[in-house]
Coordinates of C-alpha atoms in Angstrom, one line a residue:
X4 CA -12.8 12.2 -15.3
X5 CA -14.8 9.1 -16.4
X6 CA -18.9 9.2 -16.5
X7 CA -20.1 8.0 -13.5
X8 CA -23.6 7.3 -14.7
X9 CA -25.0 4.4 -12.2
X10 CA -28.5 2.3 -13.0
X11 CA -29.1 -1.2 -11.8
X12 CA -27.8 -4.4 -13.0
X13 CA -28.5 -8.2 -13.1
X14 CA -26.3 -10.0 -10.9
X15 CA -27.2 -13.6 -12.1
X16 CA -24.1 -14.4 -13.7
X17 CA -21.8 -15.9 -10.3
X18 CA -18.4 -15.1 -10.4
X19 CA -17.5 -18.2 -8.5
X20 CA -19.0 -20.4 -11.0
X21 CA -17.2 -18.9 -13.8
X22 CA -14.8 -21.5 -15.7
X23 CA -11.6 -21.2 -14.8
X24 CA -10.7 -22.4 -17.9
X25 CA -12.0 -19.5 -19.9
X26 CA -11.0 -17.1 -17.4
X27 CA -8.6 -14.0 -18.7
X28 CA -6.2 -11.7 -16.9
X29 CA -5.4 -8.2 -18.2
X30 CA -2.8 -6.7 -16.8
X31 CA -2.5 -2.8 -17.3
X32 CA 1.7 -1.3 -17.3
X33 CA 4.9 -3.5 -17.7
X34 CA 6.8 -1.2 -15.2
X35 CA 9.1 -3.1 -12.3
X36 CA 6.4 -4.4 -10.8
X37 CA 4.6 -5.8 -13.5
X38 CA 7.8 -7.5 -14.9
X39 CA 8.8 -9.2 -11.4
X40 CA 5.0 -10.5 -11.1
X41 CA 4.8 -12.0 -14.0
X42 CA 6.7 -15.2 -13.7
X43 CA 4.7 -15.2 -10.4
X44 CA 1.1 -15.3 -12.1
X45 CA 2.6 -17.7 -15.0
X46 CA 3.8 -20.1 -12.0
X47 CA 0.8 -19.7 -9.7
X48 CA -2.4 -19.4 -11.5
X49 CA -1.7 -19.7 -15.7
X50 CA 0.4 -23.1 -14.9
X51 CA -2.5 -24.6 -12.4
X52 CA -4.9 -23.4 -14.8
X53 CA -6.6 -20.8 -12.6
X54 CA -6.4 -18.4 -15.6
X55 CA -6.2 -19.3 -19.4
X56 CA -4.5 -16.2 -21.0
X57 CA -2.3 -13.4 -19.6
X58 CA -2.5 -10.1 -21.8
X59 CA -0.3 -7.4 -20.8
X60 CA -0.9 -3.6 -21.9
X61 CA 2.0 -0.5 -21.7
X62 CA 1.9 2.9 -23.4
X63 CA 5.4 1.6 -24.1
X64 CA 6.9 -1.1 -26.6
X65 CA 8.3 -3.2 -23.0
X66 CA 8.5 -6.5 -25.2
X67 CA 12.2 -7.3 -24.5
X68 CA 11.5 -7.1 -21.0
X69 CA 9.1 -10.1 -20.7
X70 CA 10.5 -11.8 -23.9
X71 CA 11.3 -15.1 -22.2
X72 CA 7.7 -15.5 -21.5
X73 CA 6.0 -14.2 -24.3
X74 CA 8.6 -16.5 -26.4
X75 CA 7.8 -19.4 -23.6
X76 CA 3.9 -19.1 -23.3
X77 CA 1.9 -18.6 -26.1
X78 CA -1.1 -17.9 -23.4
X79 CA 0.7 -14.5 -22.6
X80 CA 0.1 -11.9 -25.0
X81 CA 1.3 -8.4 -25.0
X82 CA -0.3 -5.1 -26.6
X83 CA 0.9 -1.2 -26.9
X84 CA -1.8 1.0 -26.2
X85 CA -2.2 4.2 -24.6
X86 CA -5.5 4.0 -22.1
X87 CA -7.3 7.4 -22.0
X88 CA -10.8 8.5 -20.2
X89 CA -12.4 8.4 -23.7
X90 CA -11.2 5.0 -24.7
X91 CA -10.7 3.1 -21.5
X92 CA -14.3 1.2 -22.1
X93 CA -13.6 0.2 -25.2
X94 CA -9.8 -1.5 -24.2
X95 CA -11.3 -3.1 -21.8
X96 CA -14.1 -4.6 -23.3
X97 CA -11.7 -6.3 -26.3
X98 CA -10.0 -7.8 -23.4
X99 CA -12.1 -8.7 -20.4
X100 CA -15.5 -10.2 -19.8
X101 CA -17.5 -11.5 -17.1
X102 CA -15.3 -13.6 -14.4
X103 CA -11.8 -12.4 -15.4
X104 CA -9.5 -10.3 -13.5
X105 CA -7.8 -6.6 -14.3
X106 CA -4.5 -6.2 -12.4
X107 CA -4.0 -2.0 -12.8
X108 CA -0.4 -1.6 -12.4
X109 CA 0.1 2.0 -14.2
X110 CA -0.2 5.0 -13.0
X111 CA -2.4 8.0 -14.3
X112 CA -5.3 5.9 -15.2
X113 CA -8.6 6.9 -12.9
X114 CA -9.3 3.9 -10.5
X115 CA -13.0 5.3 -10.0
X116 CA -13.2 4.2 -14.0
X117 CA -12.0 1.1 -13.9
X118 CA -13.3 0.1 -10.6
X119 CA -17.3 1.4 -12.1
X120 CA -16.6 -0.6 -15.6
X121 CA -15.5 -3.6 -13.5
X122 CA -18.5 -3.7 -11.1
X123 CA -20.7 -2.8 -14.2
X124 CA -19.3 -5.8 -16.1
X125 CA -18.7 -8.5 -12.9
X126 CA -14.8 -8.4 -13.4
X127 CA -12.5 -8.5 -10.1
X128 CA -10.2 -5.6 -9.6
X129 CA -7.1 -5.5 -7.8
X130 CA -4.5 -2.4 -7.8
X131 CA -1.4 -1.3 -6.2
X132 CA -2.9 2.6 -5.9
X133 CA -5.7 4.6 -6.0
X134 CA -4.9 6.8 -9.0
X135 CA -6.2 9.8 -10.9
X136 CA -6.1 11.1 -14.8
X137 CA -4.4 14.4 -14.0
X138 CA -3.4 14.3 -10.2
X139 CA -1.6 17.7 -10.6
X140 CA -4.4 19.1 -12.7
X141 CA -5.8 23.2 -12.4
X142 CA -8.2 22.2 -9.9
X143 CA -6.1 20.9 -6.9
X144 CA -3.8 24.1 -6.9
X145 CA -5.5 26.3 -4.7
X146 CA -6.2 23.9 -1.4
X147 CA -3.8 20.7 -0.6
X148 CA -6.4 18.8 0.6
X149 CA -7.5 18.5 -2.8
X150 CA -4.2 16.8 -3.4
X151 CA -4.2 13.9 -0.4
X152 CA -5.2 10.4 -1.2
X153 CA -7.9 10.9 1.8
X154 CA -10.2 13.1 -0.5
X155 CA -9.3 10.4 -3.3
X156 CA -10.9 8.0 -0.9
X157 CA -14.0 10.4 0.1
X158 CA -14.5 10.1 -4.1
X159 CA -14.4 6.4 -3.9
X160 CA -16.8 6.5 -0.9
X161 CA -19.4 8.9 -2.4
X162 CA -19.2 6.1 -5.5
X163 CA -20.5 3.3 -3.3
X164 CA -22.8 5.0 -1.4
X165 CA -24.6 5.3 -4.4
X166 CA -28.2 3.3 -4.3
X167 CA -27.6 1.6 -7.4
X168 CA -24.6 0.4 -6.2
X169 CA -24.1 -3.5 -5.2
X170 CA -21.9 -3.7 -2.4
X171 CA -21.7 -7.2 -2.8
X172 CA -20.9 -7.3 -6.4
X173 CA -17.3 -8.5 -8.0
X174 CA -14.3 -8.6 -5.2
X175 CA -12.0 -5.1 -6.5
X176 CA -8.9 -5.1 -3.8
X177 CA -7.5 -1.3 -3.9
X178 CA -4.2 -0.7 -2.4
X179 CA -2.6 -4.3 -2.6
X180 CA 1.2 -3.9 -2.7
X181 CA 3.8 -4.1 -0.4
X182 CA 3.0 -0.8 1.1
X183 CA 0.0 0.0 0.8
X184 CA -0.9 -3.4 1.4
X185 CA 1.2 -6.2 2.7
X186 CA 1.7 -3.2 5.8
X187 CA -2.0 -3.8 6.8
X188 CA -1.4 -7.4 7.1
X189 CA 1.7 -6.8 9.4
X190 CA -0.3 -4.4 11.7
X191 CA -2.7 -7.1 12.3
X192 CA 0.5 -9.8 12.9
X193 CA 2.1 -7.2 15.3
X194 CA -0.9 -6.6 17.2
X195 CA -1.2 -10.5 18.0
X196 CA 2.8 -11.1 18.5
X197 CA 3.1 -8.4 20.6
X198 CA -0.6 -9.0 22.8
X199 CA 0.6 -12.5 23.4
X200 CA 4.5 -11.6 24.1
X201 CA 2.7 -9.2 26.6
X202 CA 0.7 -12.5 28.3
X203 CA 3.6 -15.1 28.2
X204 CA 6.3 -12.8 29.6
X205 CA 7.1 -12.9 33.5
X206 CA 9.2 -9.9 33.3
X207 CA 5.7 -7.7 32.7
X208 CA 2.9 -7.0 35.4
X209 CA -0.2 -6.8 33.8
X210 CA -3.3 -6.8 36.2
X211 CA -6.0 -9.7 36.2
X212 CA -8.6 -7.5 34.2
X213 CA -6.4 -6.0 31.9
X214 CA -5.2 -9.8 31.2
X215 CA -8.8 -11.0 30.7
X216 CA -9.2 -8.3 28.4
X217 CA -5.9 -9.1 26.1
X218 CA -7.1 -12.9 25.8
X219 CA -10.7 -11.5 24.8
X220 CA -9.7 -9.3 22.0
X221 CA -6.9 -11.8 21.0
X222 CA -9.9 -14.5 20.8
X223 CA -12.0 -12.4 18.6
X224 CA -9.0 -11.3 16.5
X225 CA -10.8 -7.5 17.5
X226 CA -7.1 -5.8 16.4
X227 CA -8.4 -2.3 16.8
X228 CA -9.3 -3.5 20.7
X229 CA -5.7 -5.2 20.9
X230 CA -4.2 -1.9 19.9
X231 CA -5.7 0.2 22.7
X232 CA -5.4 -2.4 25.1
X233 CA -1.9 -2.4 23.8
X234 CA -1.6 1.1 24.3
X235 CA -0.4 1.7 20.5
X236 CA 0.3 5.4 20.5
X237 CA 1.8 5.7 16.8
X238 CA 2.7 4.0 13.7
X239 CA 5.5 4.3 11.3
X240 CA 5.7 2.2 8.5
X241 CA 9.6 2.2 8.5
X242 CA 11.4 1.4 5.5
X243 CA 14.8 1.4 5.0
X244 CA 16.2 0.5 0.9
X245 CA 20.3 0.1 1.5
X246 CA 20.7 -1.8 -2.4
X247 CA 23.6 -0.2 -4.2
X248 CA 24.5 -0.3 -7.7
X249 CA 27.9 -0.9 -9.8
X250 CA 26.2 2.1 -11.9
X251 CA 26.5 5.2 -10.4
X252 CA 23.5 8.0 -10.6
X253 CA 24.9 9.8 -13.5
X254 CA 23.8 13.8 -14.2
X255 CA 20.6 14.4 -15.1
X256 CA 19.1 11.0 -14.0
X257 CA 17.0 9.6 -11.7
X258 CA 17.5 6.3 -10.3
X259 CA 15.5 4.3 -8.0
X260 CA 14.3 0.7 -7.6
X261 CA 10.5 0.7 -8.2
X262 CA 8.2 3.1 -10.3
X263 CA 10.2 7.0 -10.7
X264 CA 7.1 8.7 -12.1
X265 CA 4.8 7.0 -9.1
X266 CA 7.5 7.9 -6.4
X267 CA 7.6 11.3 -7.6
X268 CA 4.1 12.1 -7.8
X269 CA 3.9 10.9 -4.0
X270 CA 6.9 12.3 -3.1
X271 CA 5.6 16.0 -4.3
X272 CA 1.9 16.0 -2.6
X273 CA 1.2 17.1 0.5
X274 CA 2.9 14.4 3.5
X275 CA -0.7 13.1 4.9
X276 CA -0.6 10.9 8.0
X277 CA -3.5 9.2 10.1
X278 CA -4.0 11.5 12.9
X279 CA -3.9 10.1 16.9
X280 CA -5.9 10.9 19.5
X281 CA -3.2 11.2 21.9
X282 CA -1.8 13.9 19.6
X283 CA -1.6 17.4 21.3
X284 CA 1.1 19.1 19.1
X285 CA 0.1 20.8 16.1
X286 CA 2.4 20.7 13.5
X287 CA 3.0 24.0 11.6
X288 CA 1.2 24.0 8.5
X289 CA -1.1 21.5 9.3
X290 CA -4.8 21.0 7.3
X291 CA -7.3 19.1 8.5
X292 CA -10.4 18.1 6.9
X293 CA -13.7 18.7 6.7
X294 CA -15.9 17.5 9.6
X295 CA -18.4 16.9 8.0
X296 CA -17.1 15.0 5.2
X297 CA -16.0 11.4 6.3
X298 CA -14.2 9.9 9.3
X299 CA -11.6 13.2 9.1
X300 CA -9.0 10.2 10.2
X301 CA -6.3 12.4 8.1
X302 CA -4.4 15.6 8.0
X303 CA -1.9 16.9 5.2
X304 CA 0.4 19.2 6.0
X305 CA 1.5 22.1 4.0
X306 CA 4.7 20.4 3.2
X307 CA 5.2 17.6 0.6
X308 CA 6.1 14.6 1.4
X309 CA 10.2 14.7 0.5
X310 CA 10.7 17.8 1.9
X311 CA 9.3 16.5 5.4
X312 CA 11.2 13.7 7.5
X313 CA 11.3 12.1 10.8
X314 CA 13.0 9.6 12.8
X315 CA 11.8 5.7 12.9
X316 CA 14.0 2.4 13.3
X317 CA 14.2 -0.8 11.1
X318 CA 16.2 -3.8 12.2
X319 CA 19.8 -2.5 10.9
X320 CA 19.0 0.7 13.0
X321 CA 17.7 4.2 13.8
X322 CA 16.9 6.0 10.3
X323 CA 15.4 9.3 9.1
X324 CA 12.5 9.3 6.5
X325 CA 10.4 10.9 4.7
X326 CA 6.3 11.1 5.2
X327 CA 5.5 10.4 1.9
X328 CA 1.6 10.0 1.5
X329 CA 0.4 6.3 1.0
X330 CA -2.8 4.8 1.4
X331 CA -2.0 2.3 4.2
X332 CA -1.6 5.6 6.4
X333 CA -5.6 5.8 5.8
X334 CA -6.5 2.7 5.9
X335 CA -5.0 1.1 8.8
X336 CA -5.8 4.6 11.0
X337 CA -9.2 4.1 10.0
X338 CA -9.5 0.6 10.5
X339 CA -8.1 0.7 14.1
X340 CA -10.3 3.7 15.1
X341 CA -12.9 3.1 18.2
X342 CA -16.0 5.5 18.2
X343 CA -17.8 5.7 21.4
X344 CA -20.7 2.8 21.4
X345 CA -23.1 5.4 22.8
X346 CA -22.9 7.8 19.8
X347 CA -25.2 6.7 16.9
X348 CA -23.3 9.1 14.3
X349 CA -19.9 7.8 14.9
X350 CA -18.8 11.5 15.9
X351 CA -17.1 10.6 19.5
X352 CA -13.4 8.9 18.5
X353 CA -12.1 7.3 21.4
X354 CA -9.1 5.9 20.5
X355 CA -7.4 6.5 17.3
X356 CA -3.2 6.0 16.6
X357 CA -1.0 7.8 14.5
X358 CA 0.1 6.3 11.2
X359 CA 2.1 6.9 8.7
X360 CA 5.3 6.2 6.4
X361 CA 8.5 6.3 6.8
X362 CA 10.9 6.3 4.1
X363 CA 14.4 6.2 3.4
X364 CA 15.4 5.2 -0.3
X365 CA 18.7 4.3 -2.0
X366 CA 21.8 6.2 -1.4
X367 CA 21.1 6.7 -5.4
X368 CA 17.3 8.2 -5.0
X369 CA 18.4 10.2 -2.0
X370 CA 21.1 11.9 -5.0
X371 CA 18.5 11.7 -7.2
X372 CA 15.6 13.6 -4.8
X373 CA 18.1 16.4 -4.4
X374 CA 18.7 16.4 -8.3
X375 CA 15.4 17.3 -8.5
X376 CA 14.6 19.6 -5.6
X377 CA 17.3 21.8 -7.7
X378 CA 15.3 21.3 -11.2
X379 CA 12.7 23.2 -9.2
X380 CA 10.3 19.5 -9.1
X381 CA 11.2 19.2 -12.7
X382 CA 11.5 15.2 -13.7
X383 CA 15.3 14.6 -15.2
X384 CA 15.3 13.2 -18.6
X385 CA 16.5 10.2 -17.6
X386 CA 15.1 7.5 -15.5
X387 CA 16.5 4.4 -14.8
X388 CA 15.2 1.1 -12.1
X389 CA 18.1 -0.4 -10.4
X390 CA 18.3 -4.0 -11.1
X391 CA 20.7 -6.4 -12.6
X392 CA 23.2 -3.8 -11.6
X393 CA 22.1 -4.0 -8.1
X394 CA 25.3 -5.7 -6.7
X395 CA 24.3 -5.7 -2.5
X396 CA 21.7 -4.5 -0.2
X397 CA 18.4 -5.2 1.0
X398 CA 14.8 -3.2 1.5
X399 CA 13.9 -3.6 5.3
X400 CA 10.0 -2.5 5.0
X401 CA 7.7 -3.3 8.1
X402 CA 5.5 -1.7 10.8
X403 CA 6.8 0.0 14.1
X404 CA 4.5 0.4 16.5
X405 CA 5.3 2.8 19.5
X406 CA 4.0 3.9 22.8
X407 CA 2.4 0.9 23.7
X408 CA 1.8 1.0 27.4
X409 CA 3.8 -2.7 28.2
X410 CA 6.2 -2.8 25.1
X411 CA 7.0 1.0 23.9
X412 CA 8.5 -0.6 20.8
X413 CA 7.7 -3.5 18.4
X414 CA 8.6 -3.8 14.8
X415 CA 6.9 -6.6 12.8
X416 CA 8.2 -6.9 8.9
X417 CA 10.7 -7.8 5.9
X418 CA 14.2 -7.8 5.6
X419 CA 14.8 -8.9 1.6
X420 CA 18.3 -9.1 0.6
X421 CA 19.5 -8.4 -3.5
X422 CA 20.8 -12.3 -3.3
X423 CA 17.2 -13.7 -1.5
X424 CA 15.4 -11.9 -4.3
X425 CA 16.8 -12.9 -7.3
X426 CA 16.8 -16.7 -5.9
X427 CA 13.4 -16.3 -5.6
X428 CA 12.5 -14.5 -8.6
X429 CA 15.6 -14.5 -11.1
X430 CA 16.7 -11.0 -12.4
X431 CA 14.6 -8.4 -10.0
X432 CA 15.4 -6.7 -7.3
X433 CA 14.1 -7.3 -3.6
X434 CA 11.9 -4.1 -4.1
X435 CA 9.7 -5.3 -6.5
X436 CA 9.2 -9.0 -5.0
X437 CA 8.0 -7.8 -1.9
X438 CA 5.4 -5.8 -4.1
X439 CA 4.6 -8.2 -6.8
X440 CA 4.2 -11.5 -4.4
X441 CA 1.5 -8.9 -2.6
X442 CA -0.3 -8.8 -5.8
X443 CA -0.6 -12.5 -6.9
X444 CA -2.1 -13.0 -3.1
X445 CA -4.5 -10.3 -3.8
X446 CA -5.3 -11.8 -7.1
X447 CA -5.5 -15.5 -5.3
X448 CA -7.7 -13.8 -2.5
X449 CA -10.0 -12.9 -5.7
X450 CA -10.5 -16.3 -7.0
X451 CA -11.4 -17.8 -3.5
X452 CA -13.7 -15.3 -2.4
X453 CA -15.4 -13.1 -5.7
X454 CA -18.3 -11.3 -4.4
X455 CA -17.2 -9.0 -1.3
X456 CA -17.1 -5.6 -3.1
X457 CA -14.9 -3.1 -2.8
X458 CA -12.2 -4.1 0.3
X459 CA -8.9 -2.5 1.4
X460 CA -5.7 -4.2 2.4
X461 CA -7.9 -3.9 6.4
X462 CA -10.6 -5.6 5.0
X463 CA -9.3 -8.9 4.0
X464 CA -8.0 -11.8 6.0
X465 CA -4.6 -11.4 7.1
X466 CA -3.6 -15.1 7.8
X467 CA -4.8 -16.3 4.1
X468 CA -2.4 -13.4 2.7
X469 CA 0.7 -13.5 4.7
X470 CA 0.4 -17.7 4.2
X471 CA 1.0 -16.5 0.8
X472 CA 3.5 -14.1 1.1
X473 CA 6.1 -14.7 3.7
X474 CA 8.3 -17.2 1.7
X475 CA 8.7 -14.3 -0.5
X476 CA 9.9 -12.0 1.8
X477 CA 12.9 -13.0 2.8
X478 CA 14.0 -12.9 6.8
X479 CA 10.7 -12.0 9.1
X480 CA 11.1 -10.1 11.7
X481 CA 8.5 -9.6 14.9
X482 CA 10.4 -8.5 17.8
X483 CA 10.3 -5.9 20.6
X484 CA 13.0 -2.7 19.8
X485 CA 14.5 -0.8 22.4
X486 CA 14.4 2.7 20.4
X487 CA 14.4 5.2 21.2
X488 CA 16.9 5.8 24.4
X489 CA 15.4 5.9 27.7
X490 CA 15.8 9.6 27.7
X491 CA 15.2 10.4 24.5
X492 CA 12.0 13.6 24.2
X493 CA 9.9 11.3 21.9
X494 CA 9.0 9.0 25.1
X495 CA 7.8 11.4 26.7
X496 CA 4.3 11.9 24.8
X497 CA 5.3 10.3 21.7
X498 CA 4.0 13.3 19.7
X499 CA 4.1 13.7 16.1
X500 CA 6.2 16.8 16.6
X501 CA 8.9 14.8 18.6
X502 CA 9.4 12.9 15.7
X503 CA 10.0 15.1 12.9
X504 CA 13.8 16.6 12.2
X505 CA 15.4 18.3 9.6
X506 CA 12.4 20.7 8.9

């Protein structure tokens, strides 16, 4: 890992006074993602003169996927580099000073690094995950926790907690894609559709107090109030990716729509969830963390993540997914959590739901998971991203809340079709626009507000980001759901455990 070396710095130079005109963005990978939001940055902040340059840097020669712009804008400018722990400093320094922005869109490269050489050098940060050098290195074999993005986030905690460290300093948004990230938002959307569906309807008896109470927490947007007043038991973020190709999966290949080497290295740690108060089953295999290190708002399980599914819902229907690990599954179980006001050390949880993912891929990544379940986890030589082949489908990707005690189901989210996509940004796929329009709001959210520190998806204003993103995401859903069947076992505690199948 990188140096972590802290000692005090002069914060005189304001990031919101630096000159746009001058200002730089370095963007770090030319994966899916990076390719569908560049048009988006061009359009949004190079063209209105937010930015004055746009430098791109891959491992890989990605030129003739960005062609049309580099041949377009001679502002955007494109480099082959491979960023290491010895030389990230240095790249970053040719490319980035004071007031400009670094977009981390790769994978591999240690987030504690470039979040410390950011803060060091007043540069805002945004990324899509937090990420390690080697996150399958010697040192995680022997415990899984080692392996979960919660002890990832205990590292990024111990960094701040440092005395030297400004918690004020440059704006860095961690965790600012579709999910992780745009999820958050929804949570905080469902919350309120769902608090004031719950007031307005004359089909639900809600007593006088219990009414006061809703309008209260609505007033102070207090979302972690609205979901225990709510009754919010669980949450999946259900996703459901149905777009098919005119290229079949061919032998030895694995095919997906976003990032192969990201999905995999998810898809092969531990499955990690947010952990409910109202939870009373143990799952088999389960790890919890230590007490006395951080708001233990996690468990893994012993299990990865593709090997361990359950049933959810998304608009087109009931669906069975995989608890992949993502960040959101910390973050928003964290954010919602209510300690007991009497307890000074924040020991006493009161209320705290359930969350986590939900995931069920292409017909052609499902082919391609079991491809490599029998390479024993061995990556196939070839990967390919679905997109100009992409002929139908759509990526249905939202929040489902369950259990609530007036509405037992509510789902709040996107429904992106292949044809809505590419009309709003020509030649992707409706995977990476729900991702990459999550990233330019992030970046926006940057410019407008500079000096709040370190801030998850939670931590940000929902309203100014979903403004921003919902023309981008196609048909938007918030509505009640009526799964699962009356008589169905999850309803009757809503248990972890009552979810999971195929195990």
């Amino acid at each position: 890992m990188c140096r972590l070396s802290f000692r005090r710095r002069s914060l005189s130079t304001s990031l919101s006074k630096v000159d746009s005109s001058s200002r730089r963005l370095l963007v770090i990978g030319c994966g899916g993602v990076s390719q569908c939001a560049l048009p988006l940055l061009i359009d949004y902040l190079l063209l209105k003169n937010h930015i004055q340059s746009i430098t791109i840097i891959d491992v890989l020669d990605q030129r003739a996927r960005i062609q049309q712009h580099l041949s377009k804008y001679a502002q955007v400018k494109y480099e082959q580099d491979l960023i290491t722990r010895k030389n990230y400093g240095e790249i970053l320094s040719t490319y980035l000073s004071s007031g400009d922005i670094l977009l981390d869109l790769a994978y591999n490269i240690e987030t504690r690094c470039l979040l410390k050489w950011c803060h060091d050098h007043q540069v805002r940060f945004v990324n899509t995950s937090v990420e390690l050098w080697e996150p399958f290195g010697e040192a995680y074999k022997n415990d899984p926790r080692l392996l979960t993005l919660y002890h990832r986030q205990m590292q990024l905690r111990d960094m701040q907690n440092d005395i030297t460290w400004n918690r004020n300093g440059p704006t860095a948004i961690l965790d600012h894609g579709c999910n992780p990230g745009l999820v958050s938002h929804f949570v905080k959307r469902a919350l309120v559709d769902m608090a004031q569906h719950v007031l307005s309807s004359k089909d639900i008896q809600i007593a006088t107090d219990e009414k006061q109470q809703l309008q209260s927490a609505l007033k102070a947007k207090d979302y972690p109030q609205l979901s225990y007043l709510l009754g919010v038991k669980t949450i999946h973020i259900s996703e459901r990716d149905t777009q098919l190709t005119k290229d079949p999966k061919k032998v030895n290949e694995f095919v997906n729509t976003w990032s192969i080497e990201g999905f995999v290295e998810e898809g092969a740690a531990p499955a990690e969830m947010g952990w409910g108060t109202h939870e009373k089953s143990i799952p088999d295999g389960t790890y919890f963390h230590d007490e006395k290190d951080g708001p233990c708002n996690q468990i893994c399980l012993a299990t990865n993540g593709i090997n361990t599914w359950v049933r959810s819902w998304v608009p087109s229907g009931e669906i069975i997914g995989m608890v992949i690990r993502h960040g959101e599954a910390y973050g928003i179980s964290k954010y919602l959590t209510i300690y007991d006001k009497d307890d000074e050390n924040n020991n006493n949880v009161l209320y705290r739901p359930t969350v986590h993912y939900a995931y069920l891929p292409t017909d052609s990544a499902i082919s391609s998971l079991i491809e490599f379940r029998m390479h024993n986890y061995q990556l196939q030589p070839k990967l390919r991203i679905l997109n100009d082949d992409i002929t139908e489908g759509a990526d249905e990707v939202g929040v489902f809340l369950l259990g609530g005690r007036y509405v037992s189901a509510w789902w709040t989210g996107s429904v992106l079709d292949i044809h809505q996509a590419r009309k709003l940004v020509p030649g992707q796929n409706a995977t990476t626009v729900q991702v990459a329009i999550s990233v330019l709001a992030a970046i926006k959210y940057c410019l407008e507000h500079p000096n709040e520190g370190i801030c998850l998806p939670d931590d940000i204003d929902s309203e100014e980001i979903l403004d921003m993103c919902i023309p981008y995401l196609g048909t938007w859903v918030s509505k009640a759901s009526n799964w699962p069947e009356k008589d169905d076992k999850i309803r009757d505690d809503w248990q972890f455990t009552s979810f999971q199948t195929m195990n």
